[in-house]
Short mmCIF file of C-alpha atoms in Angstrom, two decimals:
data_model
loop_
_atom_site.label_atom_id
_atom_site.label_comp_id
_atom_site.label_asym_id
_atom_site.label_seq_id
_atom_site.Cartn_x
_atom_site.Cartn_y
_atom_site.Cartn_z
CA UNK A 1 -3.68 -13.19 14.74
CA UNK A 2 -2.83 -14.46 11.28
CA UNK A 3 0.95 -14.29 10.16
CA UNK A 4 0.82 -12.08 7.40
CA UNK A 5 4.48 -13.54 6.00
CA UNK A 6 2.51 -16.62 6.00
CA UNK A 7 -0.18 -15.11 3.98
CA UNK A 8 1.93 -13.15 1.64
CA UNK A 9 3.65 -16.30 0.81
CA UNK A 10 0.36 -17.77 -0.07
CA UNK A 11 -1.29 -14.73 -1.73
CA UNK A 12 1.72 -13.62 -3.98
CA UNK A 13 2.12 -16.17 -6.41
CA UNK A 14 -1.88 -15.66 -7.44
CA UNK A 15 -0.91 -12.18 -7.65
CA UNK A 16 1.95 -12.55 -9.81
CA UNK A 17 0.55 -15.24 -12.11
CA UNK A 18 -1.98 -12.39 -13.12
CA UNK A 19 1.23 -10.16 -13.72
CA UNK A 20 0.32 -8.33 -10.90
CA UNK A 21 1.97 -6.89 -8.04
CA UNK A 22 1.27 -7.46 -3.93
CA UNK A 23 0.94 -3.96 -2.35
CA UNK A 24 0.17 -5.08 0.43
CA UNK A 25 -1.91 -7.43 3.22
CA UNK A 26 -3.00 -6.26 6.35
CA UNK A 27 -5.03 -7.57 8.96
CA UNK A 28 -7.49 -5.20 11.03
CA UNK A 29 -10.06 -4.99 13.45
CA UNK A 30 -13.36 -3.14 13.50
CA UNK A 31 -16.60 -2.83 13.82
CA UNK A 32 -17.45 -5.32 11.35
CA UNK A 33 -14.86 -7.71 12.89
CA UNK A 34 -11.92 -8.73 11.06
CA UNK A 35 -11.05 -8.08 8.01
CA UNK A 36 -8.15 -8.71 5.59
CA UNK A 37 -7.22 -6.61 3.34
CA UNK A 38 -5.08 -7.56 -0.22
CA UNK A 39 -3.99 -4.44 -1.83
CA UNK A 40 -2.78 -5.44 -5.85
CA UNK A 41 -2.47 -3.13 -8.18
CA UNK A 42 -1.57 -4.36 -12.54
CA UNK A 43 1.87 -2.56 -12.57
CA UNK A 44 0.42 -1.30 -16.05
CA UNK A 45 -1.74 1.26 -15.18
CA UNK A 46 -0.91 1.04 -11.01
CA UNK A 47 -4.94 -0.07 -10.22
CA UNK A 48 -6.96 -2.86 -10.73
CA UNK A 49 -10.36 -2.07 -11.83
CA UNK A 50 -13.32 -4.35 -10.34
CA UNK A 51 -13.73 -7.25 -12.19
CA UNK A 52 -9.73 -7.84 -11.41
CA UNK A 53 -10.06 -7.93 -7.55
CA UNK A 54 -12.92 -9.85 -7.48
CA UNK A 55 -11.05 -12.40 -9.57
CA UNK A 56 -8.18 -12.08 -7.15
CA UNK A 57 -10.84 -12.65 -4.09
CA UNK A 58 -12.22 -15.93 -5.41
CA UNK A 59 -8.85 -17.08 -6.22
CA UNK A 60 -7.48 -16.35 -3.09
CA UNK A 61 -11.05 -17.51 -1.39
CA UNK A 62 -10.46 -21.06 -2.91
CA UNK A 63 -6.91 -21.50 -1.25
CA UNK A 64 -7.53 -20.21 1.99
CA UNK A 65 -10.91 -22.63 2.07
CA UNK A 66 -8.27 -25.69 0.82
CA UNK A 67 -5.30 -24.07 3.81
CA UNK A 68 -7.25 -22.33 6.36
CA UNK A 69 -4.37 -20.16 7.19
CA UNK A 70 -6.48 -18.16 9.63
CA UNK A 71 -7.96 -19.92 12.43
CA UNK A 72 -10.66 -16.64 13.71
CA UNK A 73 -13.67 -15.41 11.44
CA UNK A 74 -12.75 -12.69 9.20
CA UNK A 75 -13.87 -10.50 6.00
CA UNK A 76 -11.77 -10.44 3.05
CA UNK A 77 -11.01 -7.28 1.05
CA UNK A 78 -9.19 -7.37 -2.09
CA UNK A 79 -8.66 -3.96 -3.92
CA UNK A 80 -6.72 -1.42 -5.27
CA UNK A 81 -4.01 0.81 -3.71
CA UNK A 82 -6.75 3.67 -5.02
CA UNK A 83 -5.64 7.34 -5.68
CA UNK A 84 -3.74 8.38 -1.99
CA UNK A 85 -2.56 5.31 -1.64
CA UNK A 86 -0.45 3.70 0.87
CA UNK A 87 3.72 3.33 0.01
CA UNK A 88 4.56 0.12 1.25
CA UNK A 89 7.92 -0.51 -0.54
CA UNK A 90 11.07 1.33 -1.49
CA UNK A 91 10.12 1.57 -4.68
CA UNK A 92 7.13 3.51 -4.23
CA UNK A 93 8.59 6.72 -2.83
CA UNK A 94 11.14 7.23 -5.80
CA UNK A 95 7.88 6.47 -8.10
CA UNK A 96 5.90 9.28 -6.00
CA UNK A 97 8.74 11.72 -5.62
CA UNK A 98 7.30 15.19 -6.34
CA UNK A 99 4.20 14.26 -4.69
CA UNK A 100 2.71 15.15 -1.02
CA UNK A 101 2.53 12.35 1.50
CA UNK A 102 2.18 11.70 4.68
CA UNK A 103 4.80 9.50 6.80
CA UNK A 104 4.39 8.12 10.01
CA UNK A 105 7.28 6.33 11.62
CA UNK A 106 7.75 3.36 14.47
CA UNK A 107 10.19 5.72 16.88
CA UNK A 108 9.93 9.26 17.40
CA UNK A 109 12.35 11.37 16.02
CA UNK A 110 13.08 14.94 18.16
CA UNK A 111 9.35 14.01 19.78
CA UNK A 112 7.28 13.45 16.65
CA UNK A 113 6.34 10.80 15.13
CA UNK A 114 4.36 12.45 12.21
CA UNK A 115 5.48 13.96 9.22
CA UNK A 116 4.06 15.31 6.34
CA UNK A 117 5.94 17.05 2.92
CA UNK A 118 6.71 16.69 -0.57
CA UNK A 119 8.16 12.93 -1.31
CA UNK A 120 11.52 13.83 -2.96
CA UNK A 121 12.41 10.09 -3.55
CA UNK A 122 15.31 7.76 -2.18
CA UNK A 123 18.29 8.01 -0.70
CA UNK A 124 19.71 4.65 -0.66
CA UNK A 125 17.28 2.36 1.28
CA UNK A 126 15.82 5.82 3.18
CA UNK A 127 12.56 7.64 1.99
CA UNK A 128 13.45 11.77 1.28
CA UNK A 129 10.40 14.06 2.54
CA UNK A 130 10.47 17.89 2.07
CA UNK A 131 8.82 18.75 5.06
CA UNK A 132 6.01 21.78 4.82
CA UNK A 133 5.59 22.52 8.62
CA UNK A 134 7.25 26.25 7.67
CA UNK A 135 10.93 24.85 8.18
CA UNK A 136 11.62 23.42 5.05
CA UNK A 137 13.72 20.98 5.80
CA UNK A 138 14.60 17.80 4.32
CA UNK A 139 14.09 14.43 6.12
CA UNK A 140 15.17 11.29 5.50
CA UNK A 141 13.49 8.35 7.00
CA UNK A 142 15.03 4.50 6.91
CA UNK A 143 12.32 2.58 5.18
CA UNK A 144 12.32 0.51 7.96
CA UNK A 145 11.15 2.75 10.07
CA UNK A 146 8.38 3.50 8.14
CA UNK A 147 4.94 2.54 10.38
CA UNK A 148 2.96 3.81 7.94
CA UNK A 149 2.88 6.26 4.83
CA UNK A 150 0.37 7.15 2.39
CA UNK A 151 0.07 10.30 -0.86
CA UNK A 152 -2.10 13.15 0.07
CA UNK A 153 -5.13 13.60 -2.67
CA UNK A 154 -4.15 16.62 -4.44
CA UNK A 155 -5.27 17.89 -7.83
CA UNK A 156 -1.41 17.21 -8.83
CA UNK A 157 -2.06 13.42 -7.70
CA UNK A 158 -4.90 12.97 -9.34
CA UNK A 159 -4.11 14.73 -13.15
CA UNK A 160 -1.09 11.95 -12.70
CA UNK A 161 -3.23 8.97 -11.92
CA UNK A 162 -5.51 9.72 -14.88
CA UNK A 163 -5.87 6.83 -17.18
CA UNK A 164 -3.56 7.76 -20.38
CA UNK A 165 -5.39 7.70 -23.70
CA UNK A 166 -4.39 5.39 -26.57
CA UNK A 167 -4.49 7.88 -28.92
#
């Protein structure tokens, strides 16, 4: 399996050259094989439309045919983080707080490993959810123990990812 330190490292200068920023890269497996995934987004409007990740895949295409940083057949996937997209850094729940989301950690806390609330933002290096299972109750989750989180498509969500006229 590729190293994806290796790849960011490789992939995140392109990305930034474009005045861009790295979301994130992941590698998975399905039924169409492998497939890589860059996640960019112009920090400007928080997407990239088309014709900006497939600029990014060519680029990226070229150095990986000059490197060959991954040795096994694979896809490549460049996009944007879209509308409930993932939070991959710390910076991305304060920018979401006030927004529903769904958190999935790498340990179980009290048996669960699933969470799912109102982002209320950091606390330090720790992610703040507002949990709505009926209790209420405030989490707070080291980023690091983060496995995965992503916003919940709401009608909220979307009226604040709307592109904002010029007018």
């Amino acid at each position: 399996m590729a190293d994806i330190a290796a790849l960011t490292a490789l992939v995140e200068p392109l990305v930034i050259a474009r005045g861009w920023e790295l979301v994130r890269i992941k590698m998975t497996t399905g039924e169409m094989g492998k497939t890589l995934q860059i996640m960019a987004e112009d920090p400007a409007t928080g997407q990239l439309v088309v014709d900006q990740c497939a600029a990014l895949s060519r680029e990226v295409s070229e150095l990986f045919d000059e490197v060959d940083p991954i040795e096994e057949e694979y896809n490549l996937e460049v996009s944007s983080p879209g509308i409930d997209r993932p939070l991959t850094r710390a910076k991305d729940f304060a920018l979401w707080a006030g927004h529903k989301a769904k958190i999935t950690l790498t340990d179980a806390i009290d048996g669960r490993k699933k969470f799912a609330g109102t982002l209320l933002g950091l606390e330090g290096e720790a992610a703040q959810l507002r949990l709505e299972d009926g209790s209420e109750a405030v989490m707070t989750f080291p980023i690091d123990a983060i496995h995965g989180a992503k916003l919940v498509l709401t009608d909220a969500l979307i009226a604040a990812t709307q592109p904002q006229s010029l007018n």
